[in-house]
Short mmCIF file of C-alpha atoms in Angstrom, two decimals:
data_model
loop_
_atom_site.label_atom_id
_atom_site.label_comp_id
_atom_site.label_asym_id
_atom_site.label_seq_id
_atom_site.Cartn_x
_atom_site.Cartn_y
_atom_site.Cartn_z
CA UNK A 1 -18.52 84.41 72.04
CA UNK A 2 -19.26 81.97 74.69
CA UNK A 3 -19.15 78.49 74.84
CA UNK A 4 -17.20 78.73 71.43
CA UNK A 5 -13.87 76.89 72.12
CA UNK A 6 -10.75 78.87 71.37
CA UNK A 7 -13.13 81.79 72.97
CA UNK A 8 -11.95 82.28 76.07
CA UNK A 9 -15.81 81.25 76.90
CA UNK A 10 -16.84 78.08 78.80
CA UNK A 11 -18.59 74.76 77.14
CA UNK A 12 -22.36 74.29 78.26
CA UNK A 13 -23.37 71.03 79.56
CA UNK A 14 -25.38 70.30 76.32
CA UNK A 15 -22.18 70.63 74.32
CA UNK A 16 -20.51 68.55 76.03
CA UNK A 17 -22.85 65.55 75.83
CA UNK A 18 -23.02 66.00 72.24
CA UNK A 19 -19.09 66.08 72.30
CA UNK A 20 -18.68 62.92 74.32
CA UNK A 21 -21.57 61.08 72.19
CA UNK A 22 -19.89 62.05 68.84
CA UNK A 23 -16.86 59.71 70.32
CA UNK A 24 -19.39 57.16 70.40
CA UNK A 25 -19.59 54.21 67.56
CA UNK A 26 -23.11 53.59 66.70
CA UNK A 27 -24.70 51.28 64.35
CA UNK A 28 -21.84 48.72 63.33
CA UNK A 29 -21.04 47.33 59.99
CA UNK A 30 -24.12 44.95 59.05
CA UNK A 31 -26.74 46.66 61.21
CA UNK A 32 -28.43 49.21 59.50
CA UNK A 33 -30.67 52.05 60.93
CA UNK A 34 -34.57 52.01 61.80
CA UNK A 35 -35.75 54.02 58.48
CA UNK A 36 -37.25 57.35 59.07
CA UNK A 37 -40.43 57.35 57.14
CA UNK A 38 -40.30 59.95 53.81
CA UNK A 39 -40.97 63.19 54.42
CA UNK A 40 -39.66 63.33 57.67
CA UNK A 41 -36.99 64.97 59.10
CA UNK A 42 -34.81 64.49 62.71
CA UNK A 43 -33.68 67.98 63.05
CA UNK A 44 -32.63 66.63 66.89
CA UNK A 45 -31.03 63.33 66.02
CA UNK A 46 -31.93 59.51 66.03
CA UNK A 47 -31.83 57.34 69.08
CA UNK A 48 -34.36 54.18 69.87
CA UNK A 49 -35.44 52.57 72.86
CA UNK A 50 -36.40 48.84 72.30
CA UNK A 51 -38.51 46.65 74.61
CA UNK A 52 -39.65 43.02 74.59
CA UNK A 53 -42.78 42.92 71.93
CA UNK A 54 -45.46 41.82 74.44
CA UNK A 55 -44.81 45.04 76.36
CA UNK A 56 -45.54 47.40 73.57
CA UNK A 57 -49.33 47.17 73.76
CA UNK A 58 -49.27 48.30 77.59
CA UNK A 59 -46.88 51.28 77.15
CA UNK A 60 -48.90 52.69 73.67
CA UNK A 61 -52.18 53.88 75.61
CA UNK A 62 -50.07 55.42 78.54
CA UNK A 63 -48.57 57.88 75.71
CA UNK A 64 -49.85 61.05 74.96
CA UNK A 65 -48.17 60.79 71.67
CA UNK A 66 -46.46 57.98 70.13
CA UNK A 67 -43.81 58.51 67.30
CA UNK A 68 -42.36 55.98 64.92
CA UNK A 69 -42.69 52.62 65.95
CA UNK A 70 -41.14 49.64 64.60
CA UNK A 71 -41.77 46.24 65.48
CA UNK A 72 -39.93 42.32 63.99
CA UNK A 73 -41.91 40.10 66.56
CA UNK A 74 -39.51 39.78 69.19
CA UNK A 75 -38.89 43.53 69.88
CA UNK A 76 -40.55 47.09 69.50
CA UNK A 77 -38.85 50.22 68.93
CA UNK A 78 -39.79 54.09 69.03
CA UNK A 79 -37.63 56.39 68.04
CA UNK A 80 -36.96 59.36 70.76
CA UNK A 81 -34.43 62.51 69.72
CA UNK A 82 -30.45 61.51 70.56
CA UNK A 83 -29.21 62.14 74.20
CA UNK A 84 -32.84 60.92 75.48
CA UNK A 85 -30.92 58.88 77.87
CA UNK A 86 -28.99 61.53 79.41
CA UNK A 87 -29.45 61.43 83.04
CA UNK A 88 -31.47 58.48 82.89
CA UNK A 89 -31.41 54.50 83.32
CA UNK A 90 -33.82 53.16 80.86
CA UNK A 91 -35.67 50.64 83.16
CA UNK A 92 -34.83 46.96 82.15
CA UNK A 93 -35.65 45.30 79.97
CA UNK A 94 -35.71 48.20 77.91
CA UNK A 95 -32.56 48.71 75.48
CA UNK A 96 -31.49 52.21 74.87
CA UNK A 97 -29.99 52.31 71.46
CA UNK A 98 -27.93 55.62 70.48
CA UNK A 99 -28.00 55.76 66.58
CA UNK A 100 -31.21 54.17 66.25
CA UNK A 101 -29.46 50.93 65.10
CA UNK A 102 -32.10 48.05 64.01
CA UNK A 103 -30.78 44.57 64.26
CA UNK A 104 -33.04 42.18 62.27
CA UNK A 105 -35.90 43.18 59.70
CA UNK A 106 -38.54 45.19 61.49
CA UNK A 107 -41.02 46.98 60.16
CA UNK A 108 -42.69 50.01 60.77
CA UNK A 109 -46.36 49.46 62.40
CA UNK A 110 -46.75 52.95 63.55
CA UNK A 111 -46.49 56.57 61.62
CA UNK A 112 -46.52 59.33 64.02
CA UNK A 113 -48.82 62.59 62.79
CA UNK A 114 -45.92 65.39 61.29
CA UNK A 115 -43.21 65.29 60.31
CA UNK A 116 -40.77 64.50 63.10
CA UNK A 117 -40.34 60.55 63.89
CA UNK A 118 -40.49 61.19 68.23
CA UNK A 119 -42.25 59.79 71.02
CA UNK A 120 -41.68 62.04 73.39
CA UNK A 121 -38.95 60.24 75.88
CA UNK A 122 -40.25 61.13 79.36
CA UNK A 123 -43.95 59.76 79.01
CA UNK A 124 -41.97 57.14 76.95
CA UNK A 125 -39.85 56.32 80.04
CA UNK A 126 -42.40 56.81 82.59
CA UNK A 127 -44.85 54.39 80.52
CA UNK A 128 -42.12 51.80 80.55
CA UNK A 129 -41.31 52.10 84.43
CA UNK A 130 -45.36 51.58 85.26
CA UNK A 131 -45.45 48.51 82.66
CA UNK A 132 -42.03 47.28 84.40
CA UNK A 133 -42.74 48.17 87.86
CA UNK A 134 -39.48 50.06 88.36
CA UNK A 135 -39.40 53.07 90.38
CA UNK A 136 -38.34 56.00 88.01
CA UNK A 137 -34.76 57.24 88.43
CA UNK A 138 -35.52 60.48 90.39
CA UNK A 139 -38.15 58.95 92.99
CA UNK A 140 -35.75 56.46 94.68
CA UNK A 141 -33.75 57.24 97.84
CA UNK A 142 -30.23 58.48 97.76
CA UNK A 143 -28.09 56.05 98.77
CA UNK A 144 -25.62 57.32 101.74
#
């Protein structure tokens, strides 16, 4: 069978980021993790991306879907499936938070429609590079 190690077959590129990530530590002792709401389920994992609080109400209308959101007054976070950074620079000040780990007491101000948590992570990150001004990742120049 391919891809299976011990097979004979080779690893796909998606196993291996899920292999590299599972070395990862996530949410450390005393943090806890941004609740999913009940009755919903994260069949593709938990990550956040958190942004200064007064930039939350310019990236919400440029969504064509907004997931969970959480907010504590300094800091909103939506939760996006794990490995949504893969390949990508989260334009600052944006925090990209594997685990979904929620420092502080936040609270949810936003349900998303479903039963899955997810904004979806490219509008997310595009909506965060117009309200940032940052070029995204695969428009800039290579560098020689």
């Amino acid at each position: 069978m391919n891809g299976v190690p011990g097979s004979g077959g080779s690893l796909g590129l998606d196993t291996l980021v899920r292999l590299q990530r599972g070395r990862r530590p996530t949410a450390e002792g005393g943090v806890r993790r941004l609740p999913v709401p009940e009755g919903m389920t994260t069949p593709l994992g938990c990550d956040a991306v958190a942004v200064p609080a007064r930039l939350g109400p310019l990236v919400v209308p440029r969504l064509p879907r907004v997931g969970c959101v959480y907010a504590d007054g300094t800091h909103w976070w939506w939760i996006v499936p794990s490995d949504s950074d893969y390949a990508l620079s989260w334009p600052a000040p944006a925090h990209y938070s594997p685990g979904a780990p929620l420092p502080g007491a936040a609270r949810l101000i936003h349900r998303s429609e479903g039963t899955v948590p997810y904004t979806p992570p490219i509008p997310l990150y595009l909506a965060l590079c117009r309200v940032t001004g940052t070029t995204p990742e695969w428009s800039r120049p290579l560098s020689a």
